[in-house]
mmCIF file of C-alpha atoms in Angstrom:
data_model
loop_
_atom_site.group_PDB
_atom_site.id
_atom_site.type_symbol
_atom_site.label_atom_id
_atom_site.label_comp_id
_atom_site.label_asym_id
_atom_site.label_seq_id
_atom_site.Cartn_x
_atom_site.Cartn_y
_atom_site.Cartn_z
ATOM 1 C CA MET A 1153 -0.094 -0.568 -0.061
ATOM 2 C CA ASN A 1154 1.279 3.341 -0.830
ATOM 3 C CA ARG A 1155 3.357 5.253 2.128
ATOM 4 C CA LYS A 1156 0.751 7.702 2.077
ATOM 5 C CA ILE A 1157 -2.782 6.948 2.623
ATOM 6 C CA GLN A 1158 -1.244 4.384 4.695
ATOM 7 C CA LEU A 1159 0.404 7.372 6.611
ATOM 8 C CA LEU A 1160 -3.264 9.147 5.882
ATOM 9 C CA ILE A 1161 -5.085 5.549 7.701
ATOM 10 C CA LYS A 1162 -2.755 6.751 10.462
ATOM 11 C CA ARG A 1163 -3.665 9.949 11.255
ATOM 12 C CA LEU A 1164 -7.590 8.673 10.766
ATOM 13 C CA PHE A 1165 -7.206 5.388 12.991
ATOM 14 C CA ASP A 1166 -5.303 8.487 15.494
ATOM 15 C CA ILE A 1167 -8.761 10.830 15.540
ATOM 16 C CA ILE A 1168 -11.163 7.662 15.960
ATOM 17 C CA PHE A 1169 -9.487 5.608 19.032
ATOM 18 C CA SER A 1170 -8.478 9.118 20.773
ATOM 19 C CA LEU A 1171 -11.720 10.573 21.233
ATOM 20 C CA THR A 1172 -12.812 7.377 21.864
ATOM 21 C CA LEU A 1173 -10.936 6.825 24.302
ATOM 22 C CA ILE A 1174 -11.916 10.011 25.702
ATOM 23 C CA ILE A 1175 -14.883 9.449 25.899
ATOM 24 C CA LEU A 1176 -15.148 6.154 27.324
ATOM 25 C CA LEU A 1177 -12.303 6.684 29.895
ATOM 26 C CA ALA A 1178 -14.152 10.829 31.018
ATOM 27 C CA PRO A 1179 -14.969 8.565 34.690
ATOM 28 C CA LEU A 1180 -11.805 7.353 34.918
ATOM 29 C CA ILE A 1181 -9.518 11.002 33.652
ATOM 30 C CA LEU A 1182 -11.901 13.174 35.837
ATOM 31 C CA PHE A 1183 -11.707 10.984 39.250
ATOM 32 C CA ILE A 1184 -7.354 10.615 38.590
ATOM 33 C CA ALA A 1185 -7.314 14.417 38.311
ATOM 34 C CA LEU A 1186 -9.537 14.527 41.149
ATOM 35 C CA LEU A 1187 -7.585 12.057 43.228
ATOM 36 C CA ILE A 1188 -4.624 14.433 42.401
ATOM 37 C CA TRP A 1189 -6.170 17.532 43.511
ATOM 38 C CA VAL A 1190 -6.558 16.350 46.611
ATOM 39 C CA THR A 1191 -3.311 15.304 47.211
ATOM 40 C CA MET A 1192 -1.164 17.547 45.628
ATOM 41 C CA GLY A 1193 -3.915 20.596 44.355
ATOM 42 C CA ARG A 1194 -2.719 22.546 42.184
ATOM 43 C CA PRO A 1195 -2.391 22.188 38.755
ATOM 44 C CA ILE A 1196 -3.581 18.833 37.739
ATOM 45 C CA LEU A 1197 -1.360 18.313 35.032
ATOM 46 C CA PHE A 1198 1.714 18.751 34.148
ATOM 47 C CA ARG A 1199 2.718 20.602 30.550
ATOM 48 C CA GLN A 1200 5.294 21.078 29.040
ATOM 49 C CA ARG A 1201 7.600 22.357 25.868
ATOM 50 C CA ARG A 1202 8.462 19.173 23.685
ATOM 51 C CA VAL A 1203 9.685 18.627 20.335
ATOM 52 C CA GLY A 1204 7.449 17.347 17.483
ATOM 53 C CA TYR A 1205 7.041 16.592 14.319
ATOM 54 C CA LYS A 1206 9.511 18.195 11.410
ATOM 55 C CA GLY A 1207 10.972 19.969 14.716
ATOM 56 C CA GLN A 1208 7.859 22.068 15.484
ATOM 57 C CA VAL A 1209 7.909 22.422 19.773
ATOM 58 C CA PHE A 1210 4.229 21.677 20.930
ATOM 59 C CA THR A 1211 3.169 21.684 25.003
ATOM 60 C CA ILE A 1212 2.692 18.723 26.250
ATOM 61 C CA TYR A 1213 0.068 17.062 28.287
ATOM 62 C CA LYS A 1214 0.611 14.915 31.701
ATOM 63 C CA PHE A 1215 -1.133 13.962 35.025
ATOM 64 C CA ARG A 1216 0.946 15.282 37.062
ATOM 65 C CA THR A 1217 2.692 12.959 39.534
ATOM 66 C CA MET A 1218 5.388 15.032 41.780
ATOM 67 C CA THR A 1219 4.864 17.861 44.572
ATOM 68 C CA GLU A 1220 6.533 21.713 44.226
ATOM 69 C CA GLU A 1221 8.638 20.726 47.438
ATOM 70 C CA ARG A 1222 12.103 23.107 47.623
ATOM 71 C CA ASP A 1223 15.190 23.260 49.548
ATOM 72 C CA GLU A 1224 16.464 25.638 51.623
ATOM 73 C CA HIS A 1225 17.495 27.615 48.915
ATOM 74 C CA GLY A 1226 13.741 27.321 46.967
ATOM 75 C CA ASN A 1227 15.553 24.835 44.222
ATOM 76 C CA LEU A 1228 13.375 22.345 43.646
ATOM 77 C CA LEU A 1229 14.522 18.945 44.799
ATOM 78 C CA PRO A 1230 15.459 16.556 42.850
ATOM 79 C CA ASP A 1231 12.382 14.251 40.504
ATOM 80 C CA GLU A 1232 13.207 11.215 42.780
ATOM 81 C CA GLN A 1233 12.452 13.086 45.760
ATOM 82 C CA ARG A 1234 8.835 14.841 44.785
ATOM 83 C CA LEU A 1235 7.460 11.585 43.623
ATOM 84 C CA THR A 1236 4.862 11.002 45.352
ATOM 85 C CA ARG A 1237 3.339 7.335 45.980
ATOM 86 C CA PHE A 1238 0.015 7.859 43.915
ATOM 87 C CA GLY A 1239 2.671 9.323 41.375
ATOM 88 C CA ARG A 1240 4.181 6.623 41.385
ATOM 89 C CA PHE A 1241 1.171 4.806 40.756
ATOM 90 C CA LEU A 1242 0.573 6.756 37.748
ATOM 91 C CA ARG A 1243 3.712 6.554 36.040
ATOM 92 C CA GLU A 1244 3.883 2.465 36.903
ATOM 93 C CA THR A 1245 0.608 2.148 35.472
ATOM 94 C CA SER A 1246 0.446 4.612 32.032
ATOM 95 C CA LEU A 1247 -2.505 6.659 33.613
ATOM 96 C CA ASP A 1248 -0.295 9.811 33.901
ATOM 97 C CA GLU A 1249 -0.309 9.764 30.095
ATOM 98 C CA LEU A 1250 -3.924 9.791 29.649
ATOM 99 C CA PRO A 1251 -3.953 13.292 29.260
ATOM 100 C CA GLU A 1252 -1.593 12.755 25.859
ATOM 101 C CA LEU A 1253 -5.533 11.407 24.212
ATOM 102 C CA PHE A 1254 -6.191 15.158 24.228
ATOM 103 C CA ASN A 1255 -1.959 15.701 21.880
ATOM 104 C CA VAL A 1256 -3.346 13.159 19.956
ATOM 105 C CA LEU A 1257 -6.428 14.158 18.869
ATOM 106 C CA LYS A 1258 -5.220 18.059 18.212
ATOM 107 C CA GLY A 1259 -2.606 16.413 15.689
ATOM 108 C CA ASP A 1260 0.146 17.326 17.723
ATOM 109 C CA MET A 1261 1.591 13.334 18.320
ATOM 110 C CA SER A 1262 0.713 10.103 17.202
ATOM 111 C CA LEU A 1263 -1.236 7.113 19.851
ATOM 112 C CA VAL A 1264 2.645 5.718 18.198
ATOM 113 C CA GLY A 1265 6.142 7.178 17.388
ATOM 114 C CA PRO A 1266 9.392 7.635 19.119
ATOM 115 C CA ARG A 1267 7.908 9.422 22.479
ATOM 116 C CA PRO A 1268 8.333 13.456 22.477
ATOM 117 C CA LEU A 1269 11.546 14.685 24.243
ATOM 118 C CA LEU A 1270 12.737 18.456 25.751
ATOM 119 C CA VAL A 1271 13.659 20.904 23.072
ATOM 120 C CA GLU A 1272 16.835 21.190 25.442
ATOM 121 C CA TYR A 1273 18.075 17.432 23.862
ATOM 122 C CA LEU A 1274 17.738 19.248 20.045
ATOM 123 C CA PRO A 1275 21.599 20.319 20.636
ATOM 124 C CA TYR A 1276 22.648 16.407 21.110
ATOM 125 C CA TYR A 1277 21.446 14.622 18.800
ATOM 126 C CA THR A 1278 23.440 13.027 15.496
ATOM 127 C CA PRO A 1279 22.177 13.941 12.162
ATOM 128 C CA GLU A 1280 20.864 10.188 11.995
ATOM 129 C CA GLU A 1281 18.910 10.532 15.128
ATOM 130 C CA ARG A 1282 17.536 13.257 14.021
ATOM 131 C CA LYS A 1283 15.104 11.438 11.181
ATOM 132 C CA ARG A 1284 13.079 10.408 14.337
ATOM 133 C CA HIS A 1285 11.319 13.911 13.866
ATOM 134 C CA ASN A 1286 9.849 12.410 10.548
ATOM 135 C CA MET A 1287 7.251 10.790 11.923
ATOM 136 C CA ARG A 1288 4.840 12.655 14.593
ATOM 137 C CA PRO A 1289 5.906 11.840 18.440
ATOM 138 C CA GLY A 1290 3.761 8.814 19.696
ATOM 139 C CA ILE A 1291 1.753 8.312 23.109
ATOM 140 C CA THR A 1292 4.510 4.851 22.709
ATOM 141 C CA GLY A 1293 6.697 4.482 20.153
ATOM 142 C CA TRP A 1294 8.989 0.545 18.797
ATOM 143 C CA ALA A 1295 11.759 2.444 21.856
ATOM 144 C CA GLN A 1296 9.022 1.979 24.887
ATOM 145 C CA VAL A 1297 8.161 -1.635 23.705
ATOM 146 C CA ASN A 1298 11.678 -2.857 23.999
ATOM 147 C CA GLY A 1299 13.517 -1.100 27.083
ATOM 148 C CA ARG A 1300 11.963 2.556 28.262
ATOM 149 C CA ASN A 1301 14.061 3.546 30.799
ATOM 150 C CA ALA A 1302 15.801 0.891 31.593
ATOM 151 C CA ILE A 1303 17.896 0.542 28.216
ATOM 152 C CA THR A 1304 20.560 3.756 27.460
ATOM 153 C CA TRP A 1305 19.120 7.059 25.510
ATOM 154 C CA ASP A 1306 21.736 5.584 22.418
ATOM 155 C CA GLN A 1307 19.532 2.505 22.675
ATOM 156 C CA LYS A 1308 16.566 4.304 22.989
ATOM 157 C CA LEU A 1309 17.666 6.853 20.332
ATOM 158 C CA ALA A 1310 18.213 4.252 17.338
ATOM 159 C CA LEU A 1311 15.429 1.964 18.242
ATOM 160 C CA ASP A 1312 13.500 5.888 18.152
ATOM 161 C CA VAL A 1313 15.038 6.103 13.348
ATOM 162 C CA TRP A 1314 14.798 2.248 13.367
ATOM 163 C CA TYR A 1315 10.945 2.674 14.016
ATOM 164 C CA VAL A 1316 10.827 6.128 10.984
ATOM 165 C CA ASP A 1317 12.867 3.795 8.761
ATOM 166 C CA ASN A 1318 10.701 0.675 9.104
ATOM 167 C CA TRP A 1319 7.070 2.296 9.859
ATOM 168 C CA SER A 1320 4.523 0.899 8.486
ATOM 169 C CA LEU A 1321 0.541 0.018 9.792
ATOM 170 C CA TRP A 1322 0.744 -3.663 10.985
ATOM 171 C CA LEU A 1323 4.541 -2.349 12.953
ATOM 172 C CA ASP A 1324 2.358 -0.052 14.350
ATOM 173 C CA PHE A 1325 -0.506 -2.783 15.842
ATOM 174 C CA LYS A 1326 2.428 -5.042 16.541
ATOM 175 C CA ILE A 1327 3.581 -2.224 18.928
ATOM 176 C CA ILE A 1328 0.109 -1.591 20.732
ATOM 177 C CA LEU A 1329 -0.609 -5.268 21.577
ATOM 178 C CA MET A 1330 3.554 -5.012 22.692
ATOM 179 C CA THR A 1331 2.176 -1.385 25.369
ATOM 180 C CA ILE A 1332 -0.211 -3.304 26.712
ATOM 181 C CA ILE A 1333 1.443 -6.426 27.867
ATOM 182 C CA LYS A 1334 3.975 -3.926 28.568
ATOM 183 C CA VAL A 1335 1.811 -1.906 30.998
ATOM 184 C CA ILE A 1336 0.626 -5.019 32.869
ATOM 185 C CA LYS A 1337 3.912 -5.994 33.794
ATOM 186 C CA ARG A 1338 5.010 -2.180 34.251
ATOM 187 C CA GLU A 1339 8.526 -3.302 32.919
ATOM 188 C CA GLY A 1340 11.413 -0.389 32.232
ATOM 189 C CA ILE A 1341 9.617 2.827 34.384
ATOM 190 C CA SER A 1342 12.857 3.436 35.539
ATOM 191 C CA THR A 1343 16.530 4.114 35.166
ATOM 192 C CA ASN A 1344 18.147 2.451 38.840
ATOM 193 C CA GLY A 1345 18.332 5.797 40.657
ATOM 194 C CA TYR A 1346 16.516 7.464 39.109
ATOM 195 C CA ALA A 1347 12.355 8.721 38.591
ATOM 196 C CA THR A 1348 12.540 7.962 35.130
ATOM 197 C CA ALA A 1349 15.563 8.567 33.524
ATOM 198 C CA PRO A 1350 19.257 10.493 33.118
ATOM 199 C CA ARG A 1351 18.555 13.503 30.579
ATOM 200 C CA LEU A 1352 19.780 13.264 27.620
ATOM 201 C CA ASP A 1353 21.660 16.697 28.251
ATOM 202 C CA GLU A 1354 23.205 16.043 30.785
ATOM 203 C CA VAL A 1355 24.086 12.138 29.751
ATOM 204 C CA ARG A 1356 26.376 13.620 26.867
ATOM 205 C CA GLY A 1357 26.905 17.182 27.803
ATOM 206 C CA LYS A 1358 30.057 14.493 29.891
ATOM 207 C CA THR A 1359 31.191 13.311 27.004
ATOM 208 C CA THR A 1360 31.828 16.596 24.961
#
């Protein structure tokens, strides 16, 4: 099948599936929002600028999982210290990602694709790794079902590029099925010693 037609089908599937999930999961989304408000207060959503398709910057939405606790100098405490018990549960079950369905509906993201990363990481990609922006970023992706945060940045970015080079509708379907299994098993949630994983700019900045 022509790649352009496949991409059109992929976008139509994103719209239909994300809208359906938003409607079906509305009670759960509202319940999680209420619990966050009760346990941590406002804001309920975590907003952050990420790099998307063709390098365009957009705002990603996720459920907030960390407090705003600071040290005596007014600096935020490390992520692993601010991550709440409920926030850890949301991350382990990937429920913190539910608001990203609105990003998918808007067209910022797709259900499947390379994860959207921080704007600050742009200078640290190799030319080959920048190919990851040739597809819409996803809620889940090839790197997420092949190690997620338990693998190195080099491995994750290489998997992203492999996905872009080998993309097909069948591959997306396979990743969705694998994602369901990974979420149930709660695998690859974080790197040891981190709430999720070390920052790319910190890892590669040390070698430049």
